[in-house]
CSV table of C-alpha atoms in Angstrom, one decimal:
chain,number,residue,atom,x,y,z
A,1,UNK,CA,110.4,128.9,124.4
A,2,UNK,CA,111.8,126.2,121.7
A,3,UNK,CA,112.1,126.3,118.4
A,4,UNK,CA,109.3,124.8,116.7
A,5,UNK,CA,110.3,121.0,116.8
A,6,UNK,CA,108.2,118.3,114.9
A,7,UNK,CA,108.8,116.8,111.8
A,8,UNK,CA,107.1,115.4,109.7
A,9,UNK,CA,107.1,114.3,106.4
A,10,UNK,CA,106.9,116.5,103.8
A,11,UNK,CA,103.0,117.4,102.6
A,12,UNK,CA,101.6,116.2,98.8
A,13,UNK,CA,101.8,119.1,96.4
A,14,UNK,CA,98.8,122.0,96.3
A,15,UNK,CA,97.3,119.0,92.8
A,16,UNK,CA,98.3,115.5,94.9
A,17,UNK,CA,95.8,117.0,98.0
A,18,UNK,CA,93.7,118.8,95.7
A,19,UNK,CA,92.9,115.0,94.1
A,20,UNK,CA,92.1,113.9,97.7
A,21,UNK,CA,90.0,116.5,97.8
A,22,UNK,CA,88.0,115.7,95.3
A,23,UNK,CA,88.5,111.9,95.8
A,24,UNK,CA,86.5,112.9,99.3
A,25,UNK,CA,83.8,115.2,97.8
A,26,UNK,CA,85.1,118.3,99.4
A,27,UNK,CA,84.9,120.6,96.5
A,28,UNK,CA,80.9,119.9,96.8
A,29,UNK,CA,80.0,120.4,100.4
A,30,UNK,CA,82.7,124.3,99.7
A,31,UNK,CA,79.6,124.2,96.8
A,32,UNK,CA,82.8,124.5,94.0
A,33,UNK,CA,83.6,122.7,91.4
A,34,UNK,CA,86.3,120.0,90.5
A,35,UNK,CA,88.5,122.3,88.2
A,36,UNK,CA,88.3,125.4,90.3
A,37,UNK,CA,90.1,123.5,92.6
A,38,UNK,CA,92.5,121.5,90.2
A,39,UNK,CA,93.6,125.7,89.0
A,40,UNK,CA,93.9,126.1,91.8
A,41,UNK,CA,96.7,124.0,92.9
A,42,UNK,CA,98.2,123.8,89.8
A,43,UNK,CA,99.0,128.1,90.4
A,44,UNK,CA,100.2,127.2,93.9
A,45,UNK,CA,102.3,124.5,92.4
A,46,UNK,CA,105.6,126.6,91.6
A,47,UNK,CA,106.1,128.1,95.3
A,48,UNK,CA,104.7,125.4,97.5
A,49,UNK,CA,107.2,122.9,99.9
A,50,UNK,CA,106.6,120.3,101.6
A,51,UNK,CA,105.2,122.0,105.0
A,52,UNK,CA,102.2,124.1,102.7
A,53,UNK,CA,98.7,122.7,103.2
A,54,UNK,CA,95.8,123.6,100.2
A,55,UNK,CA,92.8,125.3,103.0
A,56,UNK,CA,89.1,126.0,102.3
A,57,UNK,CA,88.2,129.2,104.0
A,58,UNK,CA,85.4,126.9,107.0
A,59,UNK,CA,82.2,130.1,105.8
A,60,UNK,CA,82.9,127.1,103.1
A,61,UNK,CA,83.6,123.6,104.4
A,62,UNK,CA,83.1,123.8,107.9
A,63,UNK,CA,83.9,120.8,110.2
A,64,UNK,CA,81.3,119.8,110.7
A,65,UNK,CA,81.1,119.2,107.4
A,66,UNK,CA,84.5,117.9,107.1
A,67,UNK,CA,85.0,115.6,110.1
A,68,UNK,CA,82.6,112.7,108.9
A,69,UNK,CA,85.4,112.3,106.6
A,70,UNK,CA,88.3,111.2,108.4
A,71,UNK,CA,89.5,107.4,109.2
A,72,UNK,CA,91.6,105.9,110.9
A,73,UNK,CA,92.1,101.7,111.1
A,74,UNK,CA,88.4,102.0,109.1
A,75,UNK,CA,87.4,103.9,111.5
A,76,UNK,CA,85.6,107.5,109.8
A,77,UNK,CA,86.0,110.3,112.2
A,78,UNK,CA,83.0,112.4,115.0
A,79,UNK,CA,82.6,115.4,116.5
A,80,UNK,CA,81.6,114.8,120.5
A,81,UNK,CA,78.2,115.5,121.1
A,82,UNK,CA,78.8,118.2,123.7
A,83,UNK,CA,80.2,120.5,120.6
A,84,UNK,CA,77.4,120.7,118.2
A,85,UNK,CA,77.8,124.2,117.6
A,86,UNK,CA,81.2,123.6,116.8
A,87,UNK,CA,80.9,125.8,113.4
A,88,UNK,CA,80.2,128.8,115.0
A,89,UNK,CA,83.6,128.4,116.8
A,90,UNK,CA,85.4,131.0,114.6
A,91,UNK,CA,89.4,132.6,114.0
A,92,UNK,CA,90.3,134.4,116.6
A,93,UNK,CA,90.5,138.1,115.8
A,94,UNK,CA,94.2,138.2,115.7
A,95,UNK,CA,94.3,135.1,113.1
A,96,UNK,CA,94.2,137.1,109.1
A,97,UNK,CA,92.5,134.3,107.3
A,98,UNK,CA,91.5,135.5,103.0
A,99,UNK,CA,88.8,136.3,102.4
A,100,UNK,CA,88.4,134.1,99.2
A,101,UNK,CA,87.4,129.9,99.2
A,102,UNK,CA,90.7,128.7,98.6
A,103,UNK,CA,94.1,129.2,100.6
A,104,UNK,CA,97.1,127.8,101.6
A,105,UNK,CA,98.6,127.6,104.9
A,106,UNK,CA,102.9,127.4,105.8
A,107,UNK,CA,104.9,125.9,107.3
A,108,UNK,CA,102.6,123.3,109.1
A,109,UNK,CA,103.9,122.9,112.9
A,110,UNK,CA,102.3,120.1,115.1
A,111,UNK,CA,103.7,121.8,118.5
A,112,UNK,CA,104.7,118.8,120.0
A,113,UNK,CA,107.5,121.0,122.4
A,114,UNK,CA,104.1,122.2,123.8
A,115,UNK,CA,102.2,119.3,125.3
A,116,UNK,CA,100.9,120.2,128.8
A,117,UNK,CA,101.0,123.6,128.1
A,118,UNK,CA,97.4,125.1,128.3
A,119,UNK,CA,95.6,127.8,125.9
A,120,UNK,CA,96.1,130.5,127.1
A,121,UNK,CA,100.0,129.3,127.6
A,122,UNK,CA,100.6,128.5,124.7
A,123,UNK,CA,98.3,131.5,122.4
A,124,UNK,CA,100.8,134.0,123.1
A,125,UNK,CA,103.6,132.0,123.6
A,126,UNK,CA,103.2,131.2,119.7
A,127,UNK,CA,102.5,135.3,119.4
A,128,UNK,CA,105.6,136.0,120.2
A,129,UNK,CA,107.2,134.7,118.1
A,130,UNK,CA,105.4,135.2,114.7
A,131,UNK,CA,103.5,131.8,114.6
A,132,UNK,CA,99.2,131.5,114.0
A,133,UNK,CA,97.3,129.0,115.7
A,134,UNK,CA,94.9,126.9,113.7
A,135,UNK,CA,92.1,127.0,112.8
A,136,UNK,CA,89.6,123.8,113.5
A,137,UNK,CA,88.8,122.9,110.3
A,138,UNK,CA,92.6,123.2,109.0
A,139,UNK,CA,93.4,121.1,111.9
A,140,UNK,CA,91.0,118.2,110.3
A,141,UNK,CA,92.2,118.8,106.4
A,142,UNK,CA,95.5,118.7,107.1
A,143,UNK,CA,94.8,114.8,109.0
A,144,UNK,CA,92.8,114.9,105.6
A,145,UNK,CA,95.9,115.3,103.5
A,146,UNK,CA,98.4,113.4,105.8
A,147,UNK,CA,96.6,110.9,108.7
A,148,UNK,CA,99.9,110.0,110.3
A,149,UNK,CA,100.5,113.0,111.6
A,150,UNK,CA,97.6,111.9,114.8
A,151,UNK,CA,99.1,109.6,116.8
A,152,UNK,CA,98.0,108.5,119.8
A,153,UNK,CA,100.3,110.1,122.5
A,154,UNK,CA,100.8,113.2,120.2
A,155,UNK,CA,97.4,114.7,119.0
A,156,UNK,CA,97.2,118.2,119.4
A,157,UNK,CA,95.2,121.2,119.7
A,158,UNK,CA,93.7,123.8,117.4
A,159,UNK,CA,93.7,127.8,119.7
A,160,UNK,CA,93.3,129.0,116.4
A,161,UNK,CA,89.3,128.7,115.9
A,162,UNK,CA,87.3,130.1,119.9
A,163,UNK,CA,83.2,130.9,119.8
A,164,UNK,CA,82.4,133.9,121.3
A,165,UNK,CA,79.1,134.3,123.9
A,166,UNK,CA,76.7,137.2,123.1
A,167,UNK,CA,78.8,139.2,126.5
A,168,UNK,CA,81.5,138.8,123.0
A,169,UNK,CA,83.7,136.9,126.0
A,170,UNK,CA,85.6,134.0,124.3
A,171,UNK,CA,84.5,130.2,124.8
A,172,UNK,CA,86.3,128.6,128.3
A,173,UNK,CA,86.1,125.5,125.4
A,174,UNK,CA,89.1,125.4,122.8
A,175,UNK,CA,88.9,122.7,119.8
A,176,UNK,CA,91.2,119.9,119.5
A,177,UNK,CA,92.2,116.7,117.4
A,178,UNK,CA,92.4,112.8,118.8
A,179,UNK,CA,92.3,109.8,119.4
A,180,UNK,CA,88.8,108.3,120.6
A,181,UNK,CA,89.4,105.3,124.3
A,182,UNK,CA,85.2,104.1,122.4
A,183,UNK,CA,84.5,105.1,126.2
A,184,UNK,CA,81.7,107.8,127.6
A,185,UNK,CA,79.5,108.7,125.2
A,186,UNK,CA,82.1,108.1,122.3
A,187,UNK,CA,81.3,104.6,122.3
A,188,UNK,CA,83.0,101.2,122.4
A,189,UNK,CA,82.3,100.9,118.3
A,190,UNK,CA,84.3,104.4,117.6
A,191,UNK,CA,88.2,103.4,119.7
A,192,UNK,CA,90.6,104.7,117.2
A,193,UNK,CA,88.1,107.0,115.9
A,194,UNK,CA,89.2,110.0,115.0
A,195,UNK,CA,88.2,112.8,117.5
A,196,UNK,CA,87.1,116.5,117.1
A,197,UNK,CA,86.6,117.4,121.2
A,198,UNK,CA,87.6,120.1,123.7
A,199,UNK,CA,89.7,121.0,126.6
A,200,UNK,CA,88.8,124.1,129.1
A,201,UNK,CA,91.1,127.2,128.2
A,202,UNK,CA,93.1,126.4,131.2
A,203,UNK,CA,93.9,122.6,131.7
A,204,UNK,CA,97.0,121.3,130.5
A,205,UNK,CA,97.0,117.6,128.7
A,206,UNK,CA,100.6,116.1,127.8
A,207,UNK,CA,99.6,114.3,125.3
A,208,UNK,CA,98.4,117.8,123.0
A,209,UNK,CA,100.5,119.9,121.6
A,210,UNK,CA,99.7,123.4,119.2
A,211,UNK,CA,99.6,122.9,116.0
A,212,UNK,CA,100.6,126.1,114.4
A,213,UNK,CA,102.0,127.6,110.8
A,214,UNK,CA,103.9,130.7,109.8
A,215,UNK,CA,101.3,132.4,108.2
A,216,UNK,CA,98.0,131.8,105.2
A,217,UNK,CA,98.3,133.6,101.6
A,218,UNK,CA,96.3,133.2,97.9
A,219,UNK,CA,98.8,132.0,96.0
A,220,UNK,CA,101.0,133.8,93.4
A,221,UNK,CA,100.9,137.1,94.0
A,222,UNK,CA,99.5,136.9,96.6
A,223,UNK,CA,98.8,137.9,100.5
A,224,UNK,CA,95.4,137.1,103.3
A,225,UNK,CA,94.1,140.6,103.1
A,226,UNK,CA,93.7,139.5,99.4
């Protein structure tokens, strides 16, 4: 598998990202004060680079609450009607997620070079390269901070989030973010809107890469196990 090759403009600093989340009201969704969010971002600024995302734990800010905050061409984001259980898509057992309300995701990559791979093919390939697949909430947050990361023909899956059925087997749906064509149940009024949807784990799509990261931590002196 080739090395990651997606070139993206640098993300804003954690401080600037915090202000964006506050502007959108994400701190209120997460039951955090603006001061708490700013304090975390300030401590994270020193060691952050242009590939560091300030993320909110999915237990605090679920996908269903974040998706409507997305915007593209003045169109609000939405979750597809046949994914009402999107908030039940939890981190895979192999994803080491910090137990803190706020954390950092480092070394982001959209995974364009994996377009036309299936999720079943992509996950072991990412794991083999010590990459961690993004969670759905992390993918949404990335687009909130950097809307241009979502492009037609270059959208991405977030296969770090999966739903387990009652028998402990994984549901075959895998979440993704892309841009609505305004067809079917989406409705014509949603054409060009950012969209949270899903694809089957065994299917391939030429326009969907697999977003991943180098790791997650809680800032200076912390680790994913904190």
